[in-house]
Amino acid sequence: MDIIELKAKAAEIRMALLKMIHNAKTGHTGGSLSNTDILTALYYRVMKIDPTRPKWEDRDRFIASKGHSVESLWCILANLGFFPEEELKTFSQYGTRLIGHPNNKVPGIEMNTGALGHGLAISVGMALAGKRDGKGYRVYCLMGDGEQAEGSVWEAAMAGAHYKLENLVAIIDRNRLQISGSTEEVMGLEPLEEKWAAFGWNVVSIDGNDMDALVRTFESVPTVSGKPTLFMANTVKGKGVSFAENVAHWHHHVPNDEQLELALAELSAALERYKQEGQVQ
């Protein structure tokens, strides 16, 4: 997909996840909206994947360490054909595979995740295995910024640098809000980029809601030979829905009927703009 098509797809995914959360009456809305552009860039442009062969040996691996924001991922996997889109209607219902965190009973999911702080360690192991086996795949790990308070993140960061895993890409969804408020009030993280650099990673700061910037930076990996890469993706929690943006309450708030209608109208307008822009080009 080109950049305009990716922007349009991200708008469609946001609409789908909002409908899914509204139907289920549960979900993590704000973080899923903030990470949608990141996942769209990865799944529709950057990563080597094949929905018809979810266990393809040479596939790129994606680990959603911030597993509670799984809604965007479910919608993308369904849209790509890893499982039927109709199954999205079962999200968080009794007996479903589509629970509130990644579940490896679903094609396209590498590991069950959601206990924060575990995803990067899993990703280090996968990347190290790929390096030792001479494989060309990359491992992408999406973390939340509140998750950076977990000590296991930093143990994994040391290991990734020690083993020179240039096939490992960590991404922090830096929306600066977590369930109980500002990350800096709950557990101060700054200077976060300097901390990661001190642990031996090459750190690149990007606008995590700018599709062009995401594609350019993801396609530059490895950014430095012999080092893992950390993308500090500065995002807006609730991105795409004006009344949810930068509001901590929307971490796990479920839109009511009126809010859903307003949000879908905003996103539909954005989608139409992207389609018109694409036609002009």
JSON list of N, CA and C in Angstrom, two decimals, residues 215-279:
[
{"chain": "A", "resi": 215, "resn": "VAL", "atom": "N", "xyz": [6.52, 4.65, 8.01]},
{"chain": "A", "resi": 215, "resn": "VAL", "atom": "CA", "xyz": [6.99, 3.80, 6.92]},
{"chain": "A", "resi": 215, "resn": "VAL", "atom": "C", "xyz": [8.47, 4.04, 6.67]},
{"chain": "A", "resi": 216, "resn": "ARG", "atom": "N", "xyz": [8.89, 5.31, 6.59]},
{"chain": "A", "resi": 216, "resn": "ARG", "atom": "CA", "xyz": [10.29, 5.62, 6.32]},
{"chain": "A", "resi": 216, "resn": "ARG", "atom": "C", "xyz": [11.20, 5.05, 7.40]},
{"chain": "A", "resi": 217, "resn": "THR", "atom": "N", "xyz": [10.82, 5.19, 8.66]},
{"chain": "A", "resi": 217, "resn": "THR", "atom": "CA", "xyz": [11.69, 4.72, 9.73]},
{"chain": "A", "resi": 217, "resn": "THR", "atom": "C", "xyz": [11.69, 3.19, 9.84]},
{"chain": "A", "resi": 218, "resn": "PHE", "atom": "N", "xyz": [10.53, 2.56, 9.70]},
{"chain": "A", "resi": 218, "resn": "PHE", "atom": "CA", "xyz": [10.49, 1.10, 9.74]},
{"chain": "A", "resi": 218, "resn": "PHE", "atom": "C", "xyz": [11.31, 0.49, 8.61]},
{"chain": "A", "resi": 219, "resn": "GLU", "atom": "N", "xyz": [11.27, 1.11, 7.45]},
{"chain": "A", "resi": 219, "resn": "GLU", "atom": "CA", "xyz": [11.99, 0.57, 6.30]},
{"chain": "A", "resi": 219, "resn": "GLU", "atom": "C", "xyz": [13.49, 0.85, 6.36]},
{"chain": "A", "resi": 220, "resn": "SER", "atom": "N", "xyz": [13.93, 1.61, 7.38]},
{"chain": "A", "resi": 220, "resn": "SER", "atom": "CA", "xyz": [15.36, 1.90, 7.54]},
{"chain": "A", "resi": 220, "resn": "SER", "atom": "C", "xyz": [16.06, 0.89, 8.43]},
{"chain": "A", "resi": 221, "resn": "VAL", "atom": "N", "xyz": [15.33, -0.06, 9.00]},
{"chain": "A", "resi": 221, "resn": "VAL", "atom": "CA", "xyz": [15.91, -1.06, 9.91]},
{"chain": "A", "resi": 221, "resn": "VAL", "atom": "C", "xyz": [16.80, -2.02, 9.13]},
{"chain": "A", "resi": 222, "resn": "PRO", "atom": "N", "xyz": [18.00, -2.41, 9.67]},
{"chain": "A", "resi": 222, "resn": "PRO", "atom": "CA", "xyz": [18.55, -1.95, 10.95]},
{"chain": "A", "resi": 222, "resn": "PRO", "atom": "C", "xyz": [19.14, -0.54, 10.80]},
{"chain": "A", "resi": 223, "resn": "THR", "atom": "N", "xyz": [18.83, 0.30, 11.75]},
{"chain": "A", "resi": 223, "resn": "THR", "atom": "CA", "xyz": [19.29, 1.68, 11.67]},
{"chain": "A", "resi": 223, "resn": "THR", "atom": "C", "xyz": [20.78, 1.81, 11.96]},
{"chain": "A", "resi": 224, "resn": "VAL", "atom": "N", "xyz": [21.32, 0.90, 12.78]},
{"chain": "A", "resi": 224, "resn": "VAL", "atom": "CA", "xyz": [22.75, 0.85, 13.08]},
{"chain": "A", "resi": 224, "resn": "VAL", "atom": "C", "xyz": [23.17, -0.62, 13.12]},
{"chain": "A", "resi": 225, "resn": "SER", "atom": "N", "xyz": [24.23, -0.96, 12.42]},
{"chain": "A", "resi": 225, "resn": "SER", "atom": "CA", "xyz": [24.69, -2.34, 12.38]},
{"chain": "A", "resi": 225, "resn": "SER", "atom": "C", "xyz": [25.11, -2.80, 13.78]},
{"chain": "A", "resi": 226, "resn": "GLY", "atom": "N", "xyz": [24.65, -4.02, 14.14]},
{"chain": "A", "resi": 226, "resn": "GLY", "atom": "CA", "xyz": [25.07, -4.62, 15.40]},
{"chain": "A", "resi": 226, "resn": "GLY", "atom": "C", "xyz": [24.31, -4.14, 16.62]},
{"chain": "A", "resi": 227, "resn": "LYS", "atom": "N", "xyz": [23.26, -3.33, 16.42]},
{"chain": "A", "resi": 227, "resn": "LYS", "atom": "CA", "xyz": [22.47, -2.86, 17.56]},
{"chain": "A", "resi": 227, "resn": "LYS", "atom": "C", "xyz": [20.97, -3.09, 17.31]},
{"chain": "A", "resi": 228, "resn": "PRO", "atom": "N", "xyz": [20.23, -3.45, 18.36]},
{"chain": "A", "resi": 228, "resn": "PRO", "atom": "CA", "xyz": [18.77, -3.46, 18.22]},
{"chain": "A", "resi": 228, "resn": "PRO", "atom": "C", "xyz": [18.27, -2.02, 18.13]},
{"chain": "A", "resi": 229, "resn": "THR", "atom": "N", "xyz": [17.09, -1.87, 17.56]},
{"chain": "A", "resi": 229, "resn": "THR", "atom": "CA", "xyz": [16.50, -0.54, 17.34]},
{"chain": "A", "resi": 229, "resn": "THR", "atom": "C", "xyz": [15.31, -0.32, 18.25]},
{"chain": "A", "resi": 230, "resn": "LEU", "atom": "N", "xyz": [15.23, 0.86, 18.82]},
{"chain": "A", "resi": 230, "resn": "LEU", "atom": "CA", "xyz": [14.08, 1.28, 19.63]},
{"chain": "A", "resi": 230, "resn": "LEU", "atom": "C", "xyz": [13.45, 2.50, 18.96]},
{"chain": "A", "resi": 231, "resn": "PHE", "atom": "N", "xyz": [12.21, 2.35, 18.53]},
{"chain": "A", "resi": 231, "resn": "PHE", "atom": "CA", "xyz": [11.47, 3.48, 17.98]},
{"chain": "A", "resi": 231, "resn": "PHE", "atom": "C", "xyz": [10.60, 4.07, 19.09]},
{"chain": "A", "resi": 232, "resn": "MET", "atom": "N", "xyz": [10.89, 5.31, 19.45]},
{"chain": "A", "resi": 232, "resn": "MET", "atom": "CA", "xyz": [10.07, 6.03, 20.41]},
{"chain": "A", "resi": 232, "resn": "MET", "atom": "C", "xyz": [8.95, 6.69, 19.62]},
{"chain": "A", "resi": 233, "resn": "ALA", "atom": "N", "xyz": [7.81, 6.02, 19.56]},
{"chain": "A", "resi": 233, "resn": "ALA", "atom": "CA", "xyz": [6.70, 6.48, 18.74]},
{"chain": "A", "resi": 233, "resn": "ALA", "atom": "C", "xyz": [5.79, 7.39, 19.56]},
{"chain": "A", "resi": 234, "resn": "ASN", "atom": "N", "xyz": [5.96, 8.68, 19.38]},
{"chain": "A", "resi": 234, "resn": "ASN", "atom": "CA", "xyz": [5.15, 9.66, 20.11]},
{"chain": "A", "resi": 234, "resn": "ASN", "atom": "C", "xyz": [3.75, 9.70, 19.50]},
{"chain": "A", "resi": 235, "resn": "THR", "atom": "N", "xyz": [2.78, 9.29, 20.29]},
{"chain": "A", "resi": 235, "resn": "THR", "atom": "CA", "xyz": [1.41, 9.16, 19.80]},
{"chain": "A", "resi": 235, "resn": "THR", "atom": "C", "xyz": [0.44, 9.95, 20.65]},
{"chain": "A", "resi": 236, "resn": "VAL", "atom": "N", "xyz": [-0.80, 9.97, 20.19]},
{"chain": "A", "resi": 236, "resn": "VAL", "atom": "CA", "xyz": [-1.89, 10.61, 20.92]},
{"chain": "A", "resi": 236, "resn": "VAL", "atom": "C", "xyz": [-2.87, 9.52, 21.35]},
{"chain": "A", "resi": 237, "resn": "LYS", "atom": "N", "xyz": [-3.08, 9.40, 22.63]},
{"chain": "A", "resi": 237, "resn": "LYS", "atom": "CA", "xyz": [-4.05, 8.42, 23.11]},
{"chain": "A", "resi": 237, "resn": "LYS", "atom": "C", "xyz": [-5.43, 8.81, 22.60]},
{"chain": "A", "resi": 238, "resn": "GLY", "atom": "N", "xyz": [-6.15, 7.84, 22.06]},
{"chain": "A", "resi": 238, "resn": "GLY", "atom": "CA", "xyz": [-7.46, 8.13, 21.49]},
{"chain": "A", "resi": 238, "resn": "GLY", "atom": "C", "xyz": [-7.41, 8.75, 20.11]},
{"chain": "A", "resi": 239, "resn": "LYS", "atom": "N", "xyz": [-6.28, 8.64, 19.41]},
{"chain": "A", "resi": 239, "resn": "LYS", "atom": "CA", "xyz": [-6.08, 9.30, 18.13]},
{"chain": "A", "resi": 239, "resn": "LYS", "atom": "C", "xyz": [-7.20, 8.99, 17.13]},
{"chain": "A", "resi": 240, "resn": "GLY", "atom": "N", "xyz": [-7.69, 10.05, 16.49]},
{"chain": "A", "resi": 240, "resn": "GLY", "atom": "CA", "xyz": [-8.71, 9.91, 15.46]},
{"chain": "A", "resi": 240, "resn": "GLY", "atom": "C", "xyz": [-10.10, 10.24, 15.92]},
{"chain": "A", "resi": 241, "resn": "VAL", "atom": "N", "xyz": [-10.29, 10.28, 17.24]},
{"chain": "A", "resi": 241, "resn": "VAL", "atom": "CA", "xyz": [-11.60, 10.63, 17.81]},
{"chain": "A", "resi": 241, "resn": "VAL", "atom": "C", "xyz": [-11.37, 11.85, 18.69]},
{"chain": "A", "resi": 242, "resn": "SER", "atom": "N", "xyz": [-11.78, 13.01, 18.23]},
{"chain": "A", "resi": 242, "resn": "SER", "atom": "CA", "xyz": [-11.37, 14.27, 18.86]},
{"chain": "A", "resi": 242, "resn": "SER", "atom": "C", "xyz": [-11.68, 14.33, 20.35]},
{"chain": "A", "resi": 243, "resn": "PHE", "atom": "N", "xyz": [-12.85, 13.85, 20.75]},
{"chain": "A", "resi": 243, "resn": "PHE", "atom": "CA", "xyz": [-13.25, 13.98, 22.15]},
{"chain": "A", "resi": 243, "resn": "PHE", "atom": "C", "xyz": [-12.59, 12.92, 23.05]},
{"chain": "A", "resi": 244, "resn": "ALA", "atom": "N", "xyz": [-11.87, 11.97, 22.44]},
{"chain": "A", "resi": 244, "resn": "ALA", "atom": "CA", "xyz": [-11.15, 10.95, 23.23]},
{"chain": "A", "resi": 244, "resn": "ALA", "atom": "C", "xyz": [-9.65, 11.22, 23.28]},
{"chain": "A", "resi": 245, "resn": "GLU", "atom": "N", "xyz": [-9.17, 12.13, 22.46]},
{"chain": "A", "resi": 245, "resn": "GLU", "atom": "CA", "xyz": [-7.73, 12.36, 22.37]},
{"chain": "A", "resi": 245, "resn": "GLU", "atom": "C", "xyz": [-7.16, 12.98, 23.64]},
{"chain": "A", "resi": 246, "resn": "ASN", "atom": "N", "xyz": [-6.07, 12.36, 24.12]},
{"chain": "A", "resi": 246, "resn": "ASN", "atom": "CA", "xyz": [-5.35, 12.84, 25.32]},
{"chain": "A", "resi": 246, "resn": "ASN", "atom": "C", "xyz": [-6.22, 12.88, 26.57]},
{"chain": "A", "resi": 247, "resn": "VAL", "atom": "N", "xyz": [-7.18, 11.97, 26.65]},
{"chain": "A", "resi": 247, "resn": "VAL", "atom": "CA", "xyz": [-8.06, 11.87, 27.82]},
{"chain": "A", "resi": 247, "resn": "VAL", "atom": "C", "xyz": [-7.83, 10.50, 28.48]},
{"chain": "A", "resi": 248, "resn": "ALA", "atom": "N", "xyz": [-7.26, 10.51, 29.68]},
{"chain": "A", "resi": 248, "resn": "ALA", "atom": "CA", "xyz": [-6.92, 9.25, 30.35]},
{"chain": "A", "resi": 248, "resn": "ALA", "atom": "C", "xyz": [-8.14, 8.37, 30.57]},
{"chain": "A", "resi": 249, "resn": "HIS", "atom": "N", "xyz": [-9.30, 8.97, 30.75]},
{"chain": "A", "resi": 249, "resn": "HIS", "atom": "CA", "xyz": [-10.54, 8.23, 30.98]},
{"chain": "A", "resi": 249, "resn": "HIS", "atom": "C", "xyz": [-10.84, 7.24, 29.86]},
{"chain": "A", "resi": 250, "resn": "TRP", "atom": "N", "xyz": [-10.34, 7.54, 28.65]},
{"chain": "A", "resi": 250, "resn": "TRP", "atom": "CA", "xyz": [-10.61, 6.67, 27.50]},
{"chain": "A", "resi": 250, "resn": "TRP", "atom": "C", "xyz": [-9.65, 5.48, 27.43]},
{"chain": "A", "resi": 251, "resn": "HIS", "atom": "N", "xyz": [-8.84, 5.29, 28.45]},
{"chain": "A", "resi": 251, "resn": "HIS", "atom": "CA", "xyz": [-7.96, 4.11, 28.47]},
{"chain": "A", "resi": 251, "resn": "HIS", "atom": "C", "xyz": [-8.78, 2.84, 28.26]},
{"chain": "A", "resi": 252, "resn": "HIS", "atom": "N", "xyz": [-9.86, 2.71, 29.00]},
{"chain": "A", "resi": 252, "resn": "HIS", "atom": "CA", "xyz": [-10.74, 1.55, 28.81]},
{"chain": "A", "resi": 252, "resn": "HIS", "atom": "C", "xyz": [-12.22, 1.94, 28.82]},
{"chain": "A", "resi": 253, "resn": "HIS", "atom": "N", "xyz": [-12.48, 3.19, 28.39]},
{"chain": "A", "resi": 253, "resn": "HIS", "atom": "CA", "xyz": [-13.87, 3.64, 28.31]},
{"chain": "A", "resi": 253, "resn": "HIS", "atom": "C", "xyz": [-14.53, 3.06, 27.06]},
{"chain": "A", "resi": 254, "resn": "VAL", "atom": "N", "xyz": [-15.78, 2.64, 27.19]},
{"chain": "A", "resi": 254, "resn": "VAL", "atom": "CA", "xyz": [-16.54, 2.10, 26.07]},
{"chain": "A", "resi": 254, "resn": "VAL", "atom": "C", "xyz": [-17.48, 3.18, 25.54]},
{"chain": "A", "resi": 255, "resn": "PRO", "atom": "N", "xyz": [-17.44, 3.50, 24.25]},
{"chain": "A", "resi": 255, "resn": "PRO", "atom": "CA", "xyz": [-18.32, 4.53, 23.72]},
{"chain": "A", "resi": 255, "resn": "PRO", "atom": "C", "xyz": [-19.79, 4.11, 23.80]},
{"chain": "A", "resi": 256, "resn": "ASN", "atom": "N", "xyz": [-20.63, 5.06, 24.20]},
{"chain": "A", "resi": 256, "resn": "ASN", "atom": "CA", "xyz": [-22.06, 4.79, 24.16]},
{"chain": "A", "resi": 256, "resn": "ASN", "atom": "C", "xyz": [-22.56, 5.00, 22.74]},
{"chain": "A", "resi": 257, "resn": "ASP", "atom": "N", "xyz": [-23.86, 4.84, 22.54]},
{"chain": "A", "resi": 257, "resn": "ASP", "atom": "CA", "xyz": [-24.41, 4.93, 21.18]},
{"chain": "A", "resi": 257, "resn": "ASP", "atom": "C", "xyz": [-24.10, 6.27, 20.52]},
{"chain": "A", "resi": 258, "resn": "GLU", "atom": "N", "xyz": [-24.30, 7.34, 21.28]},
{"chain": "A", "resi": 258, "resn": "GLU", "atom": "CA", "xyz": [-24.08, 8.68, 20.72]},
{"chain": "A", "resi": 258, "resn": "GLU", "atom": "C", "xyz": [-22.59, 8.91, 20.42]},
{"chain": "A", "resi": 259, "resn": "GLN", "atom": "N", "xyz": [-21.73, 8.50, 21.34]},
{"chain": "A", "resi": 259, "resn": "GLN", "atom": "CA", "xyz": [-20.29, 8.68, 21.13]},
{"chain": "A", "resi": 259, "resn": "GLN", "atom": "C", "xyz": [-19.80, 7.86, 19.94]},
{"chain": "A", "resi": 260, "resn": "LEU", "atom": "N", "xyz": [-20.33, 6.65, 19.80]},
{"chain": "A", "resi": 260, "resn": "LEU", "atom": "CA", "xyz": [-19.95, 5.83, 18.65]},
{"chain": "A", "resi": 260, "resn": "LEU", "atom": "C", "xyz": [-20.34, 6.50, 17.34]},
{"chain": "A", "resi": 261, "resn": "GLU", "atom": "N", "xyz": [-21.54, 7.04, 17.30]},
{"chain": "A", "resi": 261, "resn": "GLU", "atom": "CA", "xyz": [-22.01, 7.72, 16.09]},
{"chain": "A", "resi": 261, "resn": "GLU", "atom": "C", "xyz": [-21.13, 8.92, 15.74]},
{"chain": "A", "resi": 262, "resn": "LEU", "atom": "N", "xyz": [-20.77, 9.70, 16.76]},
{"chain": "A", "resi": 262, "resn": "LEU", "atom": "CA", "xyz": [-19.92, 10.86, 16.52]},
{"chain": "A", "resi": 262, "resn": "LEU", "atom": "C", "xyz": [-18.52, 10.44, 16.06]},
{"chain": "A", "resi": 263, "resn": "ALA", "atom": "N", "xyz": [-17.97, 9.42, 16.70]},
{"chain": "A", "resi": 263, "resn": "ALA", "atom": "CA", "xyz": [-16.63, 8.95, 16.35]},
{"chain": "A", "resi": 263, "resn": "ALA", "atom": "C", "xyz": [-16.60, 8.40, 14.93]},
{"chain": "A", "resi": 264, "resn": "LEU", "atom": "N", "xyz": [-17.60, 7.61, 14.57]},
{"chain": "A", "resi": 264, "resn": "LEU", "atom": "CA", "xyz": [-17.64, 7.04, 13.23]},
{"chain": "A", "resi": 264, "resn": "LEU", "atom": "C", "xyz": [-17.80, 8.12, 12.17]},
{"chain": "A", "resi": 265, "resn": "ALA", "atom": "N", "xyz": [-18.55, 9.18, 12.51]},
{"chain": "A", "resi": 265, "resn": "ALA", "atom": "CA", "xyz": [-18.72, 10.29, 11.56]},
{"chain": "A", "resi": 265, "resn": "ALA", "atom": "C", "xyz": [-17.39, 10.99, 11.32]},
{"chain": "A", "resi": 266, "resn": "GLU", "atom": "N", "xyz": [-16.62, 11.21, 12.38]},
{"chain": "A", "resi": 266, "resn": "GLU", "atom": "CA", "xyz": [-15.29, 11.84, 12.23]},
{"chain": "A", "resi": 266, "resn": "GLU", "atom": "C", "xyz": [-14.38, 10.98, 11.37]},
{"chain": "A", "resi": 267, "resn": "LEU", "atom": "N", "xyz": [-14.35, 9.71, 11.66]},
{"chain": "A", "resi": 267, "resn": "LEU", "atom": "CA", "xyz": [-13.45, 8.81, 10.93]},
{"chain": "A", "resi": 267, "resn": "LEU", "atom": "C", "xyz": [-13.91, 8.62, 9.48]},
{"chain": "A", "resi": 268, "resn": "SER", "atom": "N", "xyz": [-15.21, 8.60, 9.26]},
{"chain": "A", "resi": 268, "resn": "SER", "atom": "CA", "xyz": [-15.74, 8.49, 7.89]},
{"chain": "A", "resi": 268, "resn": "SER", "atom": "C", "xyz": [-15.33, 9.70, 7.06]},
{"chain": "A", "resi": 269, "resn": "ALA", "atom": "N", "xyz": [-15.37, 10.89, 7.70]},
{"chain": "A", "resi": 269, "resn": "ALA", "atom": "CA", "xyz": [-14.96, 12.11, 7.00]},
{"chain": "A", "resi": 269, "resn": "ALA", "atom": "C", "xyz": [-13.48, 12.04, 6.65]},
{"chain": "A", "resi": 270, "resn": "ALA", "atom": "N", "xyz": [-12.66, 11.55, 7.59]},
{"chain": "A", "resi": 270, "resn": "ALA", "atom": "CA", "xyz": [-11.23, 11.42, 7.32]},
{"chain": "A", "resi": 270, "resn": "ALA", "atom": "C", "xyz": [-10.99, 10.41, 6.19]},
{"chain": "A", "resi": 271, "resn": "LEU", "atom": "N", "xyz": [-11.71, 9.31, 6.23]},
{"chain": "A", "resi": 271, "resn": "LEU", "atom": "CA", "xyz": [-11.57, 8.28, 5.20]},
{"chain": "A", "resi": 271, "resn": "LEU", "atom": "C", "xyz": [-11.91, 8.85, 3.82]},
{"chain": "A", "resi": 272, "resn": "GLU", "atom": "N", "xyz": [-12.95, 9.64, 3.75]},
{"chain": "A", "resi": 272, "resn": "GLU", "atom": "CA", "xyz": [-13.35, 10.24, 2.47]},
{"chain": "A", "resi": 272, "resn": "GLU", "atom": "C", "xyz": [-12.28, 11.20, 1.96]},
{"chain": "A", "resi": 273, "resn": "ARG", "atom": "N", "xyz": [-11.67, 11.96, 2.87]},
{"chain": "A", "resi": 273, "resn": "ARG", "atom": "CA", "xyz": [-10.59, 12.87, 2.47]},
{"chain": "A", "resi": 273, "resn": "ARG", "atom": "C", "xyz": [-9.41, 12.09, 1.88]},
{"chain": "A", "resi": 274, "resn": "TYR", "atom": "N", "xyz": [-9.06, 10.98, 2.51]},
{"chain": "A", "resi": 274, "resn": "TYR", "atom": "CA", "xyz": [-7.94, 10.19, 2.02]},
{"chain": "A", "resi": 274, "resn": "TYR", "atom": "C", "xyz": [-8.26, 9.61, 0.64]},
{"chain": "A", "resi": 275, "resn": "LYS", "atom": "N", "xyz": [-9.49, 9.17, 0.45]},
{"chain": "A", "resi": 275, "resn": "LYS", "atom": "CA", "xyz": [-9.88, 8.60, -0.84]},
{"chain": "A", "resi": 275, "resn": "LYS", "atom": "C", "xyz": [-9.81, 9.67, -1.93]},
{"chain": "A", "resi": 276, "resn": "GLN", "atom": "N", "xyz": [-10.28, 10.86, -1.60]},
{"chain": "A", "resi": 276, "resn": "GLN", "atom": "CA", "xyz": [-10.21, 11.96, -2.59]},
{"chain": "A", "resi": 276, "resn": "GLN", "atom": "C", "xyz": [-8.78, 12.34, -2.89]},
{"chain": "A", "resi": 277, "resn": "GLU", "atom": "N", "xyz": [-7.94, 12.36, -1.85]},
{"chain": "A", "resi": 277, "resn": "GLU", "atom": "CA", "xyz": [-6.54, 12.69, -2.04]},
{"chain": "A", "resi": 277, "resn": "GLU", "atom": "C", "xyz": [-5.85, 11.66, -2.93]},
{"chain": "A", "resi": 278, "resn": "GLY", "atom": "N", "xyz": [-6.20, 10.40, -2.73]},
{"chain": "A", "resi": 278, "resn": "GLY", "atom": "CA", "xyz": [-5.64, 9.34, -3.54]},
{"chain": "A", "resi": 278, "resn": "GLY", "atom": "C", "xyz": [-6.04, 9.45, -4.99]},
{"chain": "A", "resi": 279, "resn": "GLN", "atom": "N", "xyz": [-7.27, 9.86, -5.25]},
{"chain": "A", "resi": 279, "resn": "GLN", "atom": "CA", "xyz": [-7.75, 10.03, -6.62]},
{"chain": "A", "resi": 279, "resn": "GLN", "atom": "C", "xyz": [-7.04, 11.18, -7.31]}
]
